[in-house]
Coordinates of C-alpha atoms in Angstrom, one line a residue:
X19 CA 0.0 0.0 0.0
X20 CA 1.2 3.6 -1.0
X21 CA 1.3 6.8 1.3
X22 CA -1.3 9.0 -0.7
X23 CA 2.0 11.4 -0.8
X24 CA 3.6 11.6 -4.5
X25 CA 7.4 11.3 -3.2
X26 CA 8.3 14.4 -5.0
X27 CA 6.2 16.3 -2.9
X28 CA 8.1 15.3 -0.4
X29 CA 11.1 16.4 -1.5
X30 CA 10.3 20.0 -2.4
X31 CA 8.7 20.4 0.6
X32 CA 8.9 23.8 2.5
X33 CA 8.5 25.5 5.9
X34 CA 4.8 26.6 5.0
X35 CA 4.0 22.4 3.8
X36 CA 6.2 20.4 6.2
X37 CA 3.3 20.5 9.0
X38 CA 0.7 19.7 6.3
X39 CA 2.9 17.0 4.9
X40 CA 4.0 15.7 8.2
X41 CA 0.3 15.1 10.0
X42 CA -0.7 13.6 6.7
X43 CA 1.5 10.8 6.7
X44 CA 1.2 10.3 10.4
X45 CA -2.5 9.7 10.1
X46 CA -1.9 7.0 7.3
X47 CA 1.1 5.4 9.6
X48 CA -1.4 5.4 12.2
X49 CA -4.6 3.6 9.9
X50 CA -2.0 1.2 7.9
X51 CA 0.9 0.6 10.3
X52 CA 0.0 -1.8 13.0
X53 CA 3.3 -1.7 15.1
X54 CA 2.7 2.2 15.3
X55 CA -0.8 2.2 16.1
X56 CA -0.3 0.2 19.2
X57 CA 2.2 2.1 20.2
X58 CA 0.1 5.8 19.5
X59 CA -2.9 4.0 21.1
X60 CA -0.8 3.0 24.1
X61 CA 0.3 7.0 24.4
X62 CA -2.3 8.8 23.2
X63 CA -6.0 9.6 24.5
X64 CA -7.3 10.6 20.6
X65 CA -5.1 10.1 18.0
X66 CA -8.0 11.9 15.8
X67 CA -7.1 15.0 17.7
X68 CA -3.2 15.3 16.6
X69 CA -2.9 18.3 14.3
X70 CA 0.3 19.6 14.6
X71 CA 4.1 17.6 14.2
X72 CA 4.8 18.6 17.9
X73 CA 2.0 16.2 19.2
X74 CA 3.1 13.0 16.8
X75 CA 4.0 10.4 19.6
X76 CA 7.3 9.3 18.3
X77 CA 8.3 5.8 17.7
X78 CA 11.6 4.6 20.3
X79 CA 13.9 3.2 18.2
X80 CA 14.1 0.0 20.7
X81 CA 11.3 -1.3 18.6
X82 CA 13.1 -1.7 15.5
X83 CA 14.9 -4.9 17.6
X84 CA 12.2 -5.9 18.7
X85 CA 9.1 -5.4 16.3
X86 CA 8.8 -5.7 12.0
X87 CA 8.3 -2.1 11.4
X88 CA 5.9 -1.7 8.3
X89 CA 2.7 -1.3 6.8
X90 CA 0.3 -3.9 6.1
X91 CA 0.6 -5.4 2.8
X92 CA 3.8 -4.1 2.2
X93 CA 6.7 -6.4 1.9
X94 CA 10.2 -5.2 2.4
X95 CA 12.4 -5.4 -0.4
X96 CA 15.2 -4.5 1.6
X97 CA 16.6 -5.0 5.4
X98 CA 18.8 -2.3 7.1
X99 CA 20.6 -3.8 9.8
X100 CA 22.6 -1.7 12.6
X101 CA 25.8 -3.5 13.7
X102 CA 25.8 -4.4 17.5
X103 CA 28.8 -5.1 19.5
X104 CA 28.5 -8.8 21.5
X105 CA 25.5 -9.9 23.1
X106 CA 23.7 -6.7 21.9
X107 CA 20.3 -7.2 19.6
X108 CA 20.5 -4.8 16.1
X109 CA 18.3 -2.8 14.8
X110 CA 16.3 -4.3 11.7
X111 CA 14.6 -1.4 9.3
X112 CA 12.6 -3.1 6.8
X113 CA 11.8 -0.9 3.8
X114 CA 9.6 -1.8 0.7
X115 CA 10.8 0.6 -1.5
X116 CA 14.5 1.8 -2.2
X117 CA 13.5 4.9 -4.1
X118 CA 12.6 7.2 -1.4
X119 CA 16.1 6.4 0.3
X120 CA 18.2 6.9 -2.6
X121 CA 16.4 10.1 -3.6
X122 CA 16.1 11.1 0.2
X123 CA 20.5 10.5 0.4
X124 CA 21.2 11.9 -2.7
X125 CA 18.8 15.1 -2.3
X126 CA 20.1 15.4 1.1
X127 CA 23.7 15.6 0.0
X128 CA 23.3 18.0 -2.7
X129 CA 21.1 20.2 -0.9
X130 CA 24.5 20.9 1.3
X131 CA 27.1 20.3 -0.8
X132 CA 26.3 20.3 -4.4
X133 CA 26.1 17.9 -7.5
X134 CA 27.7 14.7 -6.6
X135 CA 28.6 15.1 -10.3
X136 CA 31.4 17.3 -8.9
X137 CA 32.7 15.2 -6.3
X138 CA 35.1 12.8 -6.7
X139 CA 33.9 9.9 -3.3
X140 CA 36.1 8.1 -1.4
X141 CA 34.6 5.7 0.9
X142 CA 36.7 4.3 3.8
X143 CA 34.0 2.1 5.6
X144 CA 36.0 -1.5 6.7
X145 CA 33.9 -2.3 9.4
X146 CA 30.4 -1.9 7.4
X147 CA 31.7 -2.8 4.5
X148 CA 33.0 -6.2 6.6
X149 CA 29.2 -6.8 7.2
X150 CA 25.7 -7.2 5.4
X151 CA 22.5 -5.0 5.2
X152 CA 24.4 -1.2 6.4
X153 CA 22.4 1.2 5.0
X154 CA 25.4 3.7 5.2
X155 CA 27.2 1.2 2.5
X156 CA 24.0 1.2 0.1
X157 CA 24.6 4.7 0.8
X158 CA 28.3 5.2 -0.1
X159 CA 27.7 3.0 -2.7
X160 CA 25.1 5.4 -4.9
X161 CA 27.2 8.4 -4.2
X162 CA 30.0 6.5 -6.1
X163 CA 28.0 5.4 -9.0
X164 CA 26.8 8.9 -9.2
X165 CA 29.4 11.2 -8.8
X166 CA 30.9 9.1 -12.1
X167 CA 34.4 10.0 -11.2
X168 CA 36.7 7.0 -12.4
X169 CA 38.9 7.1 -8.7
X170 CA 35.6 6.9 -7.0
X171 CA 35.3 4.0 -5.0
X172 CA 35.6 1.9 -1.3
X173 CA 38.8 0.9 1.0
X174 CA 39.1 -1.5 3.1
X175 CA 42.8 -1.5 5.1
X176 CA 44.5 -0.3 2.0
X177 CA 45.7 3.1 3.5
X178 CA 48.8 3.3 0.8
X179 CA 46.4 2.8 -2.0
X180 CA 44.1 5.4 -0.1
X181 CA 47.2 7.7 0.2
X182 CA 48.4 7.7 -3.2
X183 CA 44.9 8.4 -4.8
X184 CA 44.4 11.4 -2.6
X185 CA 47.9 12.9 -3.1
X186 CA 46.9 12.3 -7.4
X187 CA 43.3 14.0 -6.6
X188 CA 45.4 16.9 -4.4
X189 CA 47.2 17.6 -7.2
X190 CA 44.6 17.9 -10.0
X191 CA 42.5 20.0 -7.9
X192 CA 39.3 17.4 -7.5
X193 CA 36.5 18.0 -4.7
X194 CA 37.2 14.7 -3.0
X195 CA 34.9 13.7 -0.2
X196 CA 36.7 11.2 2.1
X197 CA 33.8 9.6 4.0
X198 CA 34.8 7.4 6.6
X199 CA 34.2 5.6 9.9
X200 CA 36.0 7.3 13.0
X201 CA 38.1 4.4 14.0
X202 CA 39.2 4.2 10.0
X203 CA 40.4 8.0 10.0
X204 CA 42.2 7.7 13.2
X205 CA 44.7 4.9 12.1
X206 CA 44.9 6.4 8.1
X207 CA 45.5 10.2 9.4
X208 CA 48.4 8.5 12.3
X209 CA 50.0 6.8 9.2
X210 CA 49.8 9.0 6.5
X211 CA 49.4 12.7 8.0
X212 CA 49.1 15.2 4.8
X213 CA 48.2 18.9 3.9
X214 CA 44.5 18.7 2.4
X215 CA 43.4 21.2 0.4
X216 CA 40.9 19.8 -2.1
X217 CA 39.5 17.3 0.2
X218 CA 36.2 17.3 2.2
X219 CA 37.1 14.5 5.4
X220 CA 33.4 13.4 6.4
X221 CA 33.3 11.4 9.7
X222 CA 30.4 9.0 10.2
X223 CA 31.0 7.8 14.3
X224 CA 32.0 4.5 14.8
X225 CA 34.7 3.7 17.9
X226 CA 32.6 1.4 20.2
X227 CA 35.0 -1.5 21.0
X228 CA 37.9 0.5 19.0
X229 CA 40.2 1.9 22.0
X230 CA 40.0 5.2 23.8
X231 CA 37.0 7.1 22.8
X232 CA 37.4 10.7 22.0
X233 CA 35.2 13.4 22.3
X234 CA 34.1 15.1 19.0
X235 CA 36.1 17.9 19.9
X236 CA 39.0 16.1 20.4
X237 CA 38.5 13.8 17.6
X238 CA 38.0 16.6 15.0
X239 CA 40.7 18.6 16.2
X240 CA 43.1 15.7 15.9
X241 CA 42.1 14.9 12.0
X242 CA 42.9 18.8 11.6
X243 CA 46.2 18.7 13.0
X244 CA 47.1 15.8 10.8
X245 CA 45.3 16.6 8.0
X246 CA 46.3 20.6 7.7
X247 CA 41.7 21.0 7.2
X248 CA 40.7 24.0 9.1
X249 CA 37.5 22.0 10.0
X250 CA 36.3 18.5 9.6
X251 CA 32.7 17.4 8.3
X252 CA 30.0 15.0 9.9
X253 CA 27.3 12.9 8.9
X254 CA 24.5 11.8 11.0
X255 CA 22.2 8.7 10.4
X256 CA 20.9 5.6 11.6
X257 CA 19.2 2.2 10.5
X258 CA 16.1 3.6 11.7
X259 CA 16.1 6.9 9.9
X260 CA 16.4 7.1 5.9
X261 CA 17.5 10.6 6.1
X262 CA 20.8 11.7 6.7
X263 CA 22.1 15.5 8.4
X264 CA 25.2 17.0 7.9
X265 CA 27.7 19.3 9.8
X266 CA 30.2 20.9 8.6
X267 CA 32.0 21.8 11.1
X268 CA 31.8 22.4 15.0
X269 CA 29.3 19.8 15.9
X270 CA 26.3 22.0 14.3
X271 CA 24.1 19.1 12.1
X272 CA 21.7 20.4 9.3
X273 CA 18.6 18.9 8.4
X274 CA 17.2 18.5 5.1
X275 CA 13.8 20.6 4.6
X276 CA 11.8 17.3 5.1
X277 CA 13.5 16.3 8.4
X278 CA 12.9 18.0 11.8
X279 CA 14.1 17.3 14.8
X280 CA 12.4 18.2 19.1
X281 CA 13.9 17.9 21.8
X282 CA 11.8 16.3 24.9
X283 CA 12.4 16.0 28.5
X284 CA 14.3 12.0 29.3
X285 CA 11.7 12.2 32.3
X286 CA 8.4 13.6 30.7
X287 CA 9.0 12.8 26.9
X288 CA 5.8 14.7 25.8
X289 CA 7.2 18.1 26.7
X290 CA 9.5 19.8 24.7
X291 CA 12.3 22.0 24.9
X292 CA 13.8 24.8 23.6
X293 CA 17.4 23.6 24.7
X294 CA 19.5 21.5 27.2
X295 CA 20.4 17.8 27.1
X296 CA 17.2 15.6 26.1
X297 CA 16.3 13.4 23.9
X298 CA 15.6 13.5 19.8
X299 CA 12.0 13.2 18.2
X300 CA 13.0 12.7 14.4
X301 CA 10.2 13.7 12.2
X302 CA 11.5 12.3 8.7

């Protein structure tokens, strides 16, 4: 079954049609989505009532280990899987139609940082790429194929092969965008430090289980220093969420026009705030 949303819609959205947008499609998650109407029924006195994004009860992520996440009649064509250090339970998304996530990663990307046309992508990912069903791979994977630049592609270990392509790319003057998992960046930055000038370094978290953990902080300041960047770049997704934000710098994410985030009180997660430590309603 299909939202009654054309997909484009979604992704022209604006400020004055995100509310529209966003209480239409809760209302159909809420008739077609059994998992979710539980849950909203469980929460919420009259459902019927909700008008605005700031009442949709939000969904904890804890059921995506727990519960198949989708609407009725719809069968998932593809399986996100979160990794999971041992003994811990992943997160499963199942999604029925890979259109909406390509368009939503590609849009989201270009909407920040240009045509991926431009971009020459670099994708040092060992640990996802080590596993099945990462949607940050699928991810990595379509930026390659359509930025169309022949260097484009993934590492594994090979940091001299890594080093060698960037120091070509350097010297031709190519937007490179080095995306890469923390842990990855660490060791390739310690072995081969270098003066960046061309290159965009985009870290994507990822040190549980890997040593010392740094703050971000720390951690960006460290790629700077070995890297000669005056500021490094972030992205932020998970299995649960087919939208991605982006920082570029100094910890400060962006949202795409059809992604908002609240923040609600950890003890009283139906009132929101303005600022503080709390935690994230993702309206996607």
């Amino acid at each position: 079954m299909e939202p009654p949303i054309d997909i484009n819609n979604i992704f022209s959205v604006s400020d004055s049609n995100f509310d529209d947008l966003a209480i239409e499609l809760f209302h159909w998650q809420y008739q077609h989505n059994p998992v979710y109407r539980q849950w909203v029924n469980l929460v919420s006195p009259n459902p019927c009532s909700i008008k605005t994004p700031v009442q949709i009860p939000a969904l904890p992520i804890s059921f995506f280990k727990s519960h198949e996440v989708l609407v009725s009649g719809q069968a998932a064509t593809c399986v996100f899987e979160s990794s999971r250090t041992t003994g811990m339970i992943s997160s499963k998304h199942y999604v029925p139609n890979l259109d909406g996530y390509e368009k939503s990663a590609i849009c989201g990307f270009e909407n920040r940082y240009g045509k991926l046309e431009e971009w020459c992508v670099l994708a040092l990912l060992p640990a996802y790429l080590e596993r099945e069903n990462s949607s940050l791979v699928y991810m990595a994977n379509r930026f390659i194929e359509k930025s169309g630049h022949p260097s484009s592609g993934f590492y594994l270990y090979d940091f001299a092969d890594l080093h060698k392509k960037l120091l070509e790319l350097e010297a031709a003057g190519q937007k490179t965008l080095l995306l890469g998992v923390t842990f990855a960046l660490l060791d390739f930055t310690k072995m081969y430090p270098m003066n960046l000038k061309h290159t965009v370094i985009m870290e994507t978290g990822g040190m549980k289980g890997r040593g010392i953990e740094l703050t971000r902080v720390e951690l960006h300041q460290l790629l700077c220093d070995r890297t000669g960047l005056s500021s490094i770049h972030a992205e932020y997704g998970m299995t649960e969420l087919l939208s991605q934000a982006y920082s570029e710098g100094e910890g400060r994410f962006h949202c795409p026009p059809w992604m908002k985030v609240l923040l609600r009180k950890e003890d009283d997660p139906f009132e929101i705030m303005q600022e503080g430590t709390g935690l994230l309603q993702v309206i996607d």
